[in-house]
Tab-separated table of C-alpha atoms and ligand atoms in Angstrom:
chain	number	residue	atom	x	y	z
A	1	MET	CA	106.531	101.315	67.109
A	2	ASN	CA	108.899	102.345	69.844
A	3	GLU	CA	112.576	101.694	69.303
A	4	ARG	CA	114.324	98.839	71.044
A	5	LEU	CA	116.868	99.699	73.689
A	6	ASN	CA	120.187	98.134	74.515
A	7	ILE	CA	120.133	97.521	78.248
A	8	LEU	CA	122.894	96.802	80.756
A	9	LEU	CA	121.846	95.163	84.011
A	10	ILE	CA	124.251	95.428	86.954
A	11	GLY	CA	124.350	92.624	89.538
A	12	SER	CA	124.716	88.872	89.947
A	13	GLY	CA	122.040	87.574	92.321
A	14	GLY	CA	118.642	85.931	92.102
A	15	ARG	CA	117.132	89.418	92.061
A	16	GLU	CA	119.059	90.224	88.897
A	17	HIS	CA	118.071	86.914	87.283
A	18	ALA	CA	114.408	87.767	87.907
A	19	LEU	CA	114.997	91.257	86.471
A	20	ALA	CA	116.861	89.848	83.460
A	21	TRP	CA	114.038	87.364	82.826
A	22	LYS	CA	111.442	90.140	82.940
A	23	ILE	CA	113.463	92.651	80.916
A	24	ALA	CA	114.351	90.057	78.256
A	25	GLY	CA	110.622	89.478	77.747
A	26	SER	CA	109.948	93.162	77.054
A	27	PRO	CA	109.152	94.232	73.488
A	28	ARG	CA	111.362	97.258	74.196
A	29	CYS	CA	114.448	95.166	74.928
A	30	GLY	CA	117.106	95.038	72.212
A	31	ARG	CA	120.423	93.574	73.362
A	32	LEU	CA	120.534	92.760	77.053
A	33	PHE	CA	123.906	92.701	78.809
A	34	CYS	CA	124.600	91.798	82.421
A	35	ALA	CA	127.664	92.391	84.578
A	36	PRO	CA	128.850	90.411	86.438
A	37	GLY	CA	125.847	88.043	86.016
A	38	ASN	CA	125.661	84.312	86.781
A	39	ALA	CA	125.012	81.031	84.962
A	40	GLY	CA	121.226	81.519	84.938
A	41	ILE	CA	121.334	85.131	83.770
A	42	ALA	CA	123.499	83.886	80.884
A	43	ARG	CA	120.342	82.329	79.427
A	44	GLU	CA	118.698	85.773	79.205
A	45	ALA	CA	121.585	88.181	78.662
A	46	GLU	CA	125.106	88.527	77.291
A	47	ILE	CA	127.405	88.304	80.297
A	48	VAL	CA	130.131	90.932	80.372
A	49	ASP	CA	133.258	90.857	82.417
A	50	LEU	CA	133.197	94.335	83.953
A	51	ASP	CA	134.348	95.587	87.330
A	52	ILE	CA	131.130	97.317	88.352
A	53	ALA	CA	132.946	99.324	91.027
A	54	ASP	CA	134.929	100.957	88.200
A	55	HIS	CA	132.338	103.457	86.962
A	56	GLY	CA	134.690	104.658	84.206
A	57	ALA	CA	134.845	101.113	82.816
A	58	VAL	CA	131.042	100.826	82.951
A	59	ILE	CA	130.709	104.133	81.059
A	60	ARG	CA	133.229	103.001	78.411
A	61	PHE	CA	131.310	99.741	77.931
A	62	CYS	CA	128.015	101.635	77.558
A	63	ARG	CA	129.542	103.898	74.911
A	64	ASP	CA	131.166	101.016	73.019
A	65	GLN	CA	127.963	98.953	72.924
A	66	ALA	CA	125.507	101.849	72.489
A	67	VAL	CA	123.748	101.022	75.746
A	68	ASP	CA	120.584	103.124	76.124
A	69	LEU	CA	119.603	102.174	79.664
A	70	VAL	CA	121.438	100.833	82.707
A	71	VAL	CA	119.455	99.034	85.427
A	72	ILE	CA	121.178	98.658	88.781
A	73	GLY	CA	120.181	95.739	91.027
A	74	PRO	CA	122.185	96.012	94.277
A	75	GLU	CA	122.559	98.893	96.723
A	76	ALA	CA	126.359	99.245	96.854
A	77	PRO	CA	126.799	100.793	93.363
A	78	LEU	CA	123.829	103.114	93.999
A	79	VAL	CA	125.271	104.370	97.274
A	80	ALA	CA	128.633	104.746	95.477
A	81	GLY	CA	127.005	107.094	92.941
A	82	ILE	CA	126.935	104.992	89.767
A	83	VAL	CA	123.695	106.687	88.640
A	84	ASP	CA	125.264	110.142	89.081
A	85	ASP	CA	128.375	109.124	87.127
A	86	LEU	CA	126.364	107.549	84.297
A	87	ALA	CA	124.068	110.596	84.132
A	88	ALA	CA	127.082	112.916	83.956
A	89	ALA	CA	128.240	110.856	80.960
A	90	GLY	CA	124.814	111.233	79.327
A	91	ILE	CA	123.728	107.617	79.979
A	92	ARG	CA	120.283	106.900	81.407
A	93	ALA	CA	120.295	104.758	84.529
A	94	PHE	CA	117.383	103.427	86.543
A	95	GLY	CA	117.948	103.892	90.267
A	96	PRO	CA	118.483	106.691	92.779
A	97	THR	CA	121.417	109.094	92.839
A	98	ALA	CA	123.908	108.780	95.697
A	99	GLY	CA	122.102	111.624	97.471
A	100	ALA	CA	118.789	109.758	97.307
A	101	ALA	CA	120.404	106.378	98.070
A	102	ARG	CA	121.272	107.729	101.539
A	103	LEU	CA	117.822	106.410	102.453
A	104	GLU	CA	119.522	103.006	102.557
A	105	GLY	CA	123.142	104.064	102.960
A	106	SER	CA	122.646	105.865	106.268
A	107	LYS	CA	120.133	104.830	108.901
A	108	ALA	CA	120.676	108.133	110.712
A	109	PHE	CA	119.821	110.076	107.528
A	110	THR	CA	116.523	108.203	107.245
A	111	LYS	CA	115.689	108.621	110.916
A	112	GLU	CA	116.277	112.365	110.626
A	113	LEU	CA	114.072	112.542	107.539
A	114	CYS	CA	111.346	110.715	109.499
A	115	ALA	CA	111.633	113.218	112.350
A	116	GLN	CA	111.529	116.184	109.985
A	117	PHE	CA	108.537	114.978	107.946
A	118	ALA	CA	106.530	113.193	110.671
A	119	ILE	CA	107.006	109.722	109.183
A	120	PRO	CA	106.096	107.074	111.778
A	121	THR	CA	109.137	105.107	112.960
A	122	ALA	CA	110.661	103.708	116.159
A	123	ALA	CA	112.048	106.233	118.678
A	124	TRP	CA	115.799	106.453	118.246
A	125	ALA	CA	119.087	108.100	119.139
A	126	ARG	CA	122.527	108.078	117.484
A	127	PHE	CA	125.932	107.795	119.141
A	128	ASN	CA	129.514	108.008	117.998
A	129	ASN	CA	131.017	106.377	121.084
A	130	ALA	CA	130.364	103.263	123.134
A	131	PRO	CA	130.062	104.682	126.692
A	132	LYS	CA	127.288	107.113	125.731
A	133	ALA	CA	125.474	104.464	123.712
A	134	LYS	CA	125.625	102.036	126.654
A	135	ARG	CA	124.400	104.675	129.099
A	136	HIS	CA	121.387	105.202	126.816
A	137	VAL	CA	120.705	101.455	126.651
A	138	ARG	CA	120.885	101.132	130.453
A	139	GLU	CA	118.483	104.036	130.824
A	140	PHE	CA	115.891	102.613	128.397
A	141	GLY	CA	116.327	98.920	129.174
A	142	ALA	CA	115.683	95.910	126.940
A	143	PRO	CA	114.409	94.796	124.524
A	144	ILE	CA	116.177	97.381	122.411
A	145	VAL	CA	117.653	97.453	118.915
A	146	VAL	CA	121.282	98.306	118.074
A	147	LYS	CA	122.209	99.135	114.463
A	148	ALA	CA	125.464	100.004	112.737
A	149	ASP	CA	124.760	103.256	110.873
A	150	GLY	CA	126.061	102.362	107.402
A	151	LEU	CA	125.694	99.511	104.916
A	152	ALA	CA	126.485	96.210	106.629
A	153	ALA	CA	124.975	93.709	104.178
A	154	GLY	CA	121.958	93.213	106.422
A	155	LYS	CA	124.130	92.038	109.309
A	156	GLY	CA	124.494	95.268	111.269
A	157	VAL	CA	121.278	94.941	113.327
A	158	THR	CA	120.910	93.330	116.761
A	159	VAL	CA	117.478	93.009	118.354
A	160	ALA	CA	118.795	92.704	121.929
A	161	MET	CA	116.603	90.983	124.503
A	162	THR	CA	118.876	92.047	127.390
A	163	VAL	CA	120.951	95.123	128.236
A	164	ASP	CA	124.110	92.971	128.212
A	165	GLU	CA	123.370	91.767	124.696
A	166	ALA	CA	122.814	95.369	123.568
A	167	CYS	CA	126.113	96.456	125.151
A	168	ALA	CA	127.949	93.591	123.427
A	169	ALA	CA	126.463	94.692	120.090
A	170	ILE	CA	127.600	98.270	120.750
A	171	ASP	CA	131.134	96.996	121.448
A	172	ASP	CA	131.049	94.961	118.213
A	173	CYS	CA	130.141	98.065	116.217
A	174	PHE	CA	132.811	100.297	117.696
A	175	GLU	CA	135.432	97.532	117.593
A	176	GLY	CA	135.025	97.397	113.820
A	177	ALA	CA	132.850	94.292	113.272
A	178	PHE	CA	131.064	96.180	110.467
A	179	GLY	CA	133.999	98.280	109.271
A	180	ALA	CA	133.259	101.918	108.526
A	181	ALA	CA	129.501	101.185	108.734
A	182	GLY	CA	129.892	100.876	112.527
A	183	ALA	CA	131.529	104.248	113.156
A	184	GLU	CA	128.147	105.381	114.474
A	185	VAL	CA	125.358	103.390	116.066
A	186	VAL	CA	121.647	104.023	115.977
A	187	ILE	CA	119.746	102.725	119.013
A	188	GLU	CA	116.044	102.150	118.567
A	189	GLU	CA	112.947	101.331	120.473
A	190	CYS	CA	111.991	97.697	119.816
A	191	LEU	CA	108.757	97.550	117.825
A	192	ASP	CA	106.258	94.747	118.259
A	193	GLY	CA	104.088	93.477	115.418
A	194	GLU	CA	104.193	91.697	112.069
A	195	GLU	CA	106.790	92.649	109.475
A	196	ALA	CA	106.021	93.184	105.801
A	197	SER	CA	107.556	94.979	102.845
A	198	LEU	CA	106.001	97.421	100.422
A	199	PHE	CA	107.586	98.480	97.138
A	200	ALA	CA	106.989	101.752	95.301
A	201	LEU	CA	108.201	102.724	91.844
A	202	CYS	CA	109.136	106.408	92.085
A	203	ASP	CA	109.847	109.147	89.552
A	204	GLY	CA	110.987	111.825	91.991
A	205	ARG	CA	107.478	113.150	92.625
A	206	THR	CA	105.030	110.298	92.174
A	207	ALA	CA	105.031	106.866	93.809
A	208	LEU	CA	103.298	103.920	92.173
A	209	LEU	CA	102.573	100.959	94.448
A	210	PHE	CA	104.793	98.172	93.159
A	211	GLY	CA	103.739	95.164	95.170
A	212	THR	CA	104.025	93.811	98.686
A	213	ALA	CA	105.921	90.838	100.085
A	214	GLN	CA	107.113	89.116	103.217
A	215	ASP	CA	110.470	87.442	103.524
A	216	HIS	CA	112.118	85.033	105.948
A	217	LYS	CA	115.398	86.425	107.248
A	218	ARG	CA	116.497	83.625	109.594
A	219	ALA	CA	118.444	80.677	108.241
A	220	PHE	CA	116.381	77.833	109.699
A	221	ASP	CA	112.785	76.653	110.053
A	222	GLY	CA	110.596	78.348	112.631
A	223	ASP	CA	112.553	81.618	112.249
A	224	THR	CA	115.558	80.264	114.132
A	225	GLY	CA	119.288	80.516	113.434
A	226	PRO	CA	121.323	83.470	112.208
A	227	ASN	CA	120.031	86.326	110.072
A	228	THR	CA	120.595	85.958	106.330
A	229	GLY	CA	119.913	88.044	103.245
A	230	GLY	CA	116.564	86.192	103.026
A	231	MET	CA	115.708	82.479	102.726
A	232	GLY	CA	112.409	82.836	100.884
A	233	ALA	CA	109.526	85.190	100.221
A	234	TYR	CA	105.971	85.414	99.032
A	235	SER	CA	103.842	88.107	97.429
A	236	PRO	CA	101.410	89.661	98.055
A	237	ALA	CA	101.702	90.058	101.844
A	238	PRO	CA	98.206	89.222	103.146
A	239	VAL	CA	98.719	91.487	106.169
A	240	LEU	CA	99.084	94.499	103.851
A	241	ASP	CA	95.448	94.663	102.819
A	242	GLN	CA	94.087	97.563	100.786
A	243	PRO	CA	93.392	99.962	103.718
A	244	MET	CA	96.826	99.241	105.203
A	245	VAL	CA	98.538	99.782	101.845
A	246	GLU	CA	96.777	103.112	101.490
A	247	ARG	CA	97.854	104.115	104.966
A	248	VAL	CA	101.479	103.216	104.252
A	249	MET	CA	101.422	105.120	100.960
A	250	THR	CA	99.879	108.196	102.591
A	251	ASP	CA	101.727	108.238	105.926
A	252	ILE	CA	105.137	106.909	104.883
A	253	ILE	CA	105.892	106.786	101.140
A	254	VAL	CA	104.367	110.104	100.015
A	255	PRO	CA	105.992	112.222	102.776
A	256	THR	CA	109.303	110.496	102.069
A	257	LEU	CA	109.159	111.487	98.394
A	258	ALA	CA	108.144	115.020	99.318
A	259	GLY	CA	110.889	115.204	101.931
A	260	MET	CA	113.583	113.954	99.551
A	261	ALA	CA	112.491	116.445	96.891
A	262	ALA	CA	112.533	119.242	99.482
A	263	LYS	CA	116.082	118.238	100.437
A	264	GLY	CA	117.144	118.524	96.789
A	265	ALA	CA	117.567	114.752	96.398
A	266	PRO	CA	114.406	113.583	94.620
A	267	PHE	CA	114.058	109.800	94.673
A	268	THR	CA	113.842	107.902	91.385
A	269	GLY	CA	113.841	104.122	91.364
A	270	ILE	CA	112.437	101.413	93.600
A	271	LEU	CA	111.759	102.435	97.164
A	272	TYR	CA	111.453	99.377	99.393
A	273	ALA	CA	109.899	100.062	102.790
A	274	GLY	CA	110.523	97.522	105.549
A	275	LEU	CA	107.521	97.936	107.853
A	276	MET	CA	106.377	96.815	111.271
A	277	LEU	CA	102.590	96.759	111.625
A	278	THR	CA	102.153	97.729	115.249
A	279	ALA	CA	99.204	98.566	117.497
A	280	ARG	CA	99.894	102.252	116.794
A	281	GLY	CA	99.840	101.688	113.034
A	282	PRO	CA	102.484	100.939	110.405
A	283	GLN	CA	105.994	102.053	111.342
A	284	LEU	CA	108.990	102.322	109.046
A	285	ILE	CA	111.799	99.958	110.100
A	286	GLU	CA	114.095	100.789	107.231
A	287	TYR	CA	114.303	101.818	103.614
A	288	ASN	CA	116.113	100.042	100.838
A	289	VAL	CA	116.642	101.834	97.550
A	290	ARG	CA	116.301	98.827	95.220
A	291	PHE	CA	114.316	95.642	94.822
A	292	GLY	CA	114.613	93.087	97.619
A	293	ASP	CA	116.350	89.783	97.113
A	294	PRO	CA	114.449	87.364	97.171
A	295	GLU	CA	111.389	89.677	97.087
A	296	CYS	CA	112.074	90.641	93.464
A	297	GLN	CA	111.796	86.962	92.528
A	298	VAL	CA	108.175	86.938	93.713
A	299	LEU	CA	107.288	90.365	92.310
A	300	MET	CA	108.501	89.942	88.735
A	301	PRO	CA	106.465	86.795	87.947
A	302	ARG	CA	103.330	88.637	89.158
A	303	LEU	CA	103.972	91.817	87.145
A	304	LYS	CA	101.962	91.732	83.925
A	305	SER	CA	102.983	95.196	82.708
A	306	ASP	CA	106.163	95.894	80.797
A	307	LEU	CA	108.903	96.655	83.336
A	308	VAL	CA	111.036	98.522	80.795
A	309	GLU	CA	108.178	100.923	79.935
A	310	LEU	CA	107.597	101.533	83.642
A	311	MET	CA	111.275	102.200	84.331
A	312	LEU	CA	111.442	104.622	81.397
A	313	ALA	CA	108.330	106.417	82.665
A	314	ALA	CA	109.958	106.734	86.096
A	315	LEU	CA	113.063	108.251	84.502
A	316	ASP	CA	110.904	110.682	82.502
A	317	GLY	CA	108.850	111.755	85.542
A	318	ASP	CA	105.745	110.313	83.867
A	319	LEU	CA	104.398	107.859	86.442
A	320	LEU	CA	101.256	109.843	87.157
A	321	ALA	CA	99.806	108.644	83.859
A	322	LEU	CA	100.621	104.951	84.352
A	323	GLU	CA	99.306	101.941	86.229
A	324	ALA	CA	101.065	98.653	86.808
A	325	GLU	CA	99.039	95.527	86.221
A	326	TRP	CA	99.572	92.527	88.502
A	327	SER	CA	98.502	88.912	88.420
A	328	ASP	CA	96.011	87.939	91.122
A	329	ASP	CA	98.068	84.815	91.751
A	330	CYS	CA	100.344	84.453	94.767
A	331	ALA	CA	104.032	83.857	94.159
A	332	LEU	CA	106.310	82.029	96.571
A	333	SER	CA	110.061	81.543	96.312
A	334	VAL	CA	112.267	79.117	98.251
A	335	VAL	CA	115.957	79.982	98.501
A	336	MET	CA	118.354	77.043	98.210
A	337	ALA	CA	121.630	77.934	99.917
A	338	ALA	CA	125.030	76.274	100.283
A	339	LYS	CA	125.380	74.295	103.527
A	340	GLY	CA	127.038	76.569	106.088
A	341	TYR	CA	125.514	79.830	104.781
A	342	PRO	CA	125.422	82.544	106.187
A	343	GLY	CA	128.731	81.371	107.732
A	344	ALA	CA	131.539	79.669	105.821
A	345	PHE	CA	130.323	77.488	102.964
A	346	GLU	CA	131.801	75.330	100.240
A	347	LYS	CA	131.868	76.461	96.626
A	348	GLY	CA	131.905	74.271	93.549
A	349	THR	CA	129.416	71.584	94.635
A	350	PRO	CA	127.540	70.191	91.605
A	351	ILE	CA	123.828	70.897	91.045
A	352	GLY	CA	121.546	68.732	88.923
A	353	GLY	CA	117.880	68.329	88.112
A	354	LEU	CA	117.047	71.911	87.155
A	355	ASP	CA	115.332	70.711	83.984
A	356	ARG	CA	113.099	68.449	86.061
A	357	ALA	CA	112.338	71.341	88.446
A	358	GLU	CA	111.443	73.677	85.576
A	359	ALA	CA	109.335	70.964	83.944
A	360	THR	CA	106.990	71.216	86.959
A	361	GLY	CA	106.157	74.749	85.770
A	362	ALA	CA	108.261	76.516	88.416
A	363	LEU	CA	110.754	79.272	87.649
A	364	VAL	CA	114.286	78.618	88.862
A	365	PHE	CA	116.178	81.874	89.293
A	366	HIS	CA	119.913	81.555	89.806
A	367	ALA	CA	121.875	83.462	92.438
A	368	GLY	CA	125.381	82.110	93.166
A	369	THR	CA	125.841	79.681	90.278
A	370	ALA	CA	128.560	79.137	87.687
A	371	LEU	CA	129.297	76.707	84.885
A	372	ARG	CA	132.429	74.623	85.353
A	373	ASP	CA	133.394	72.333	82.465
A	374	GLY	CA	129.811	72.565	81.273
A	375	ARG	CA	128.369	71.540	84.669
A	376	LEU	CA	126.337	73.790	86.905
A	377	VAL	CA	128.007	74.348	90.290
A	378	ALA	CA	127.325	76.442	93.373
A	379	ALA	CA	129.376	79.631	93.461
A	380	GLY	CA	127.889	81.573	96.381
A	381	GLY	CA	125.924	81.408	99.638
A	382	ARG	CA	122.417	81.780	98.261
A	383	VAL	CA	122.374	79.723	95.081
A	384	LEU	CA	118.882	79.147	93.634
A	385	ASP	CA	115.428	80.727	94.068
A	386	VAL	CA	112.725	78.236	93.196
A	387	THR	CA	109.559	80.193	92.502
A	388	ALA	CA	105.984	79.176	91.772
A	389	LEU	CA	102.666	80.930	91.172
A	390	ALA	CA	99.210	79.701	92.175
A	391	PRO	CA	95.838	81.176	93.139
A	392	THR	CA	96.600	80.578	96.856
A	393	VAL	CA	99.766	80.813	98.951
A	394	ALA	CA	99.248	77.169	99.911
A	395	GLY	CA	99.169	76.239	96.229
A	396	ALA	CA	102.270	78.284	95.426
A	397	GLN	CA	104.053	76.761	98.422
A	398	ALA	CA	103.220	73.207	97.343
A	399	ALA	CA	104.296	73.929	93.760
A	400	ALA	CA	107.578	75.569	94.796
A	401	TYR	CA	108.511	72.671	97.102
A	402	ARG	CA	107.608	70.130	94.419
A	403	ALA	CA	110.176	71.812	92.178
A	404	VAL	CA	112.738	72.033	95.007
A	405	GLU	CA	112.432	68.270	95.552
A	406	ALA	CA	113.268	67.702	91.877
A	407	ILE	CA	116.649	69.402	92.302
A	408	ASP	CA	119.637	67.232	93.067
A	409	TRP	CA	122.096	69.236	95.163
A	410	PRO	CA	123.632	67.417	98.138
A	411	GLY	CA	125.660	70.566	98.967
A	412	GLY	CA	122.533	72.662	99.585
A	413	PHE	CA	119.929	73.288	102.273
A	414	TRP	CA	116.680	75.231	102.382
A	415	ARG	CA	113.890	76.132	104.764
A	416	ARG	CA	110.845	73.913	104.608
A	417	ASP	CA	108.401	76.450	106.021
A	418	ILE	CA	108.478	79.393	103.590
A	419	GLY	CA	105.024	80.995	103.593
A	420	ARG	CA	103.914	79.197	106.744
A	421	ARG	CA	102.248	82.209	108.322
A	422	ALA	CA	100.396	83.195	105.172
A	423	VAL	CA	99.239	79.623	104.651
A	424	GLU	CA	97.953	79.494	108.227
A	425	ARG	CA	96.210	82.809	107.778
A	426	GLU	CA	94.641	81.540	104.567
A	427	ALA	CA	93.372	78.507	106.486
A	428	GLY	CA	91.912	80.820	109.178
A	429	ARG	CA	94.328	79.691	111.849
A	430	TYR	CA	96.123	82.979	112.247
A	431	SER	CA	94.906	86.530	112.619
A	432	LEU	CA	95.974	89.975	113.662
A	433	ILE	CA	94.119	90.823	116.831
A	434	PRO	CA	93.963	94.416	118.012
A	435	PRO	CA	94.896	96.198	120.169
A	436	SER	CA	98.326	94.658	120.740
A	437	GLY	CA	98.997	94.283	117.039
A	438	ASN	CA	100.642	90.944	117.765
A	439	ALA	CA	99.945	88.117	115.422
A	440	ARG	CA	98.359	85.313	117.417
A	441	ARG	CA	97.016	81.913	116.834
A	442	THR	CA	93.269	81.745	117.226
A	443	ARG	CA	92.996	78.010	117.553
B	1	AMP	P1	117.024	96.144	109.166
B	1	AMP	O1	118.363	95.738	108.618
B	1	AMP	O2	116.938	97.539	109.652
B	1	AMP	O3	115.899	95.710	108.273
B	1	AMP	O4	116.789	95.212	110.430
B	1	AMP	C1	116.838	93.813	110.335
B	1	AMP	C2	115.718	93.230	111.111
B	1	AMP	O5	115.804	93.624	112.476
B	1	AMP	C3	114.346	93.719	110.672
B	1	AMP	O6	113.884	93.005	109.581
B	1	AMP	C4	113.535	93.494	111.920
B	1	AMP	O7	113.170	92.126	112.027
B	1	AMP	C5	114.507	93.802	113.001
B	1	AMP	N1	114.357	95.181	113.469
B	1	AMP	C6	114.972	96.284	112.996
B	1	AMP	N2	114.574	97.388	113.656
B	1	AMP	C7	113.688	96.982	114.575
B	1	AMP	C8	112.919	97.654	115.602
B	1	AMP	N3	113.019	98.969	115.808
B	1	AMP	N4	112.093	96.904	116.355
B	1	AMP	C9	112.007	95.562	116.178
B	1	AMP	N5	112.702	94.878	115.256
B	1	AMP	C10	113.538	95.570	114.458
B	2	LIG	N1	115.572	90.434	101.468
B	2	LIG	C1	116.006	91.619	102.088
B	2	LIG	C2	116.711	92.566	101.226
B	2	LIG	O1	116.785	92.449	100.025
B	2	LIG	O2	117.230	93.542	101.767
């Protein structure tokens, strides 16, 4: 019988609630703590009031509570080196070091890695001043993509349809719209195709496929409105069929792991590849160095294996000997957000009906929620992730929306078309026609 571990989970979103739910169900889990957590995570874990940016405080807490394993949800602490600091203090932490987290922390770092190790990605150039960047844009023409180099909470990317739009985005970056993240811009060729995400659990040398998903970044139905952190997701991504998955693993994930090891920054943790499936094959759009949010909420309910065992194997460099077992069911998650998100939104609006929603069989993961005088209230932009499993995407979609309808939250809004493309594909109304690689309707 393996010993139980005390585990500290870092983060406060729907992703962390899904992780807490999965970890709490592990036979290896002893006490589970979460900082800063939310009202839903409080059902799975002991919430601790810790400033997670204060690595010294996190280390002291781990020592005081005999924490055996720290699991880090979001990217910011990883890029800030929390795994390095915990390791230096002798505490095991699941996630990449700061050196390996550059895969998300710097777009230019990743683009250079791609160039060095022949990883397929959009053509690109980097600039540290606006006039040169604009000259480049005028030379190449639109559509073209402008990105702030550093972490910009998913908001640093403009897919510009005109040269003027691209130039305005360049000005935004250099005028400080994204803070230090915009000190450099990366300008990219605009790729055409269908987007999908692939996740790999990595131990520094070996990558284990860890599911596929597609999310919905725009705020409103029909992929309109501003970009958000993600308004819903489903898994698996039908467009990433077995041959395509193998191609992505071989052409993109494996050379990335080899490249990072060769650079002296071996990658341990979850590598999340944002992909564009183009006529010339899968291309890397970006890497994230953690689970996606809300993608994690559709991966965890499908994972049959013990997540804690898998994370420990990754830390021990033992993934070669392991497989992860997944449910054949599809999972679909609808994000309920506060009205106004991703712009200004109200906090504190009351939420009811979660019991009714859960009674339908759906899982309700909390993101920005809090308890006020014993009542559940909204405390963030993205607030709930209503998730359902079924043998088809259409079934999971129907089940998730049935649960959403049971929730009483006048202060919230949500997209009504999560999974639309996959449902249409399932019904044979949508296919990927070569050679353009564009998804088209066939009837
Ligand atoms: P990122 O933050 O890099 O994931 O970019 C946000 C979104 O911008 C992606 O999910 C894509 O929809 C889009 N995007 C980024 N890079 C490109 C590109 N080179 N071509 C087309 N679309 C892109
Ligand atoms: N849903 C996109 C992300 O987690 O980055």
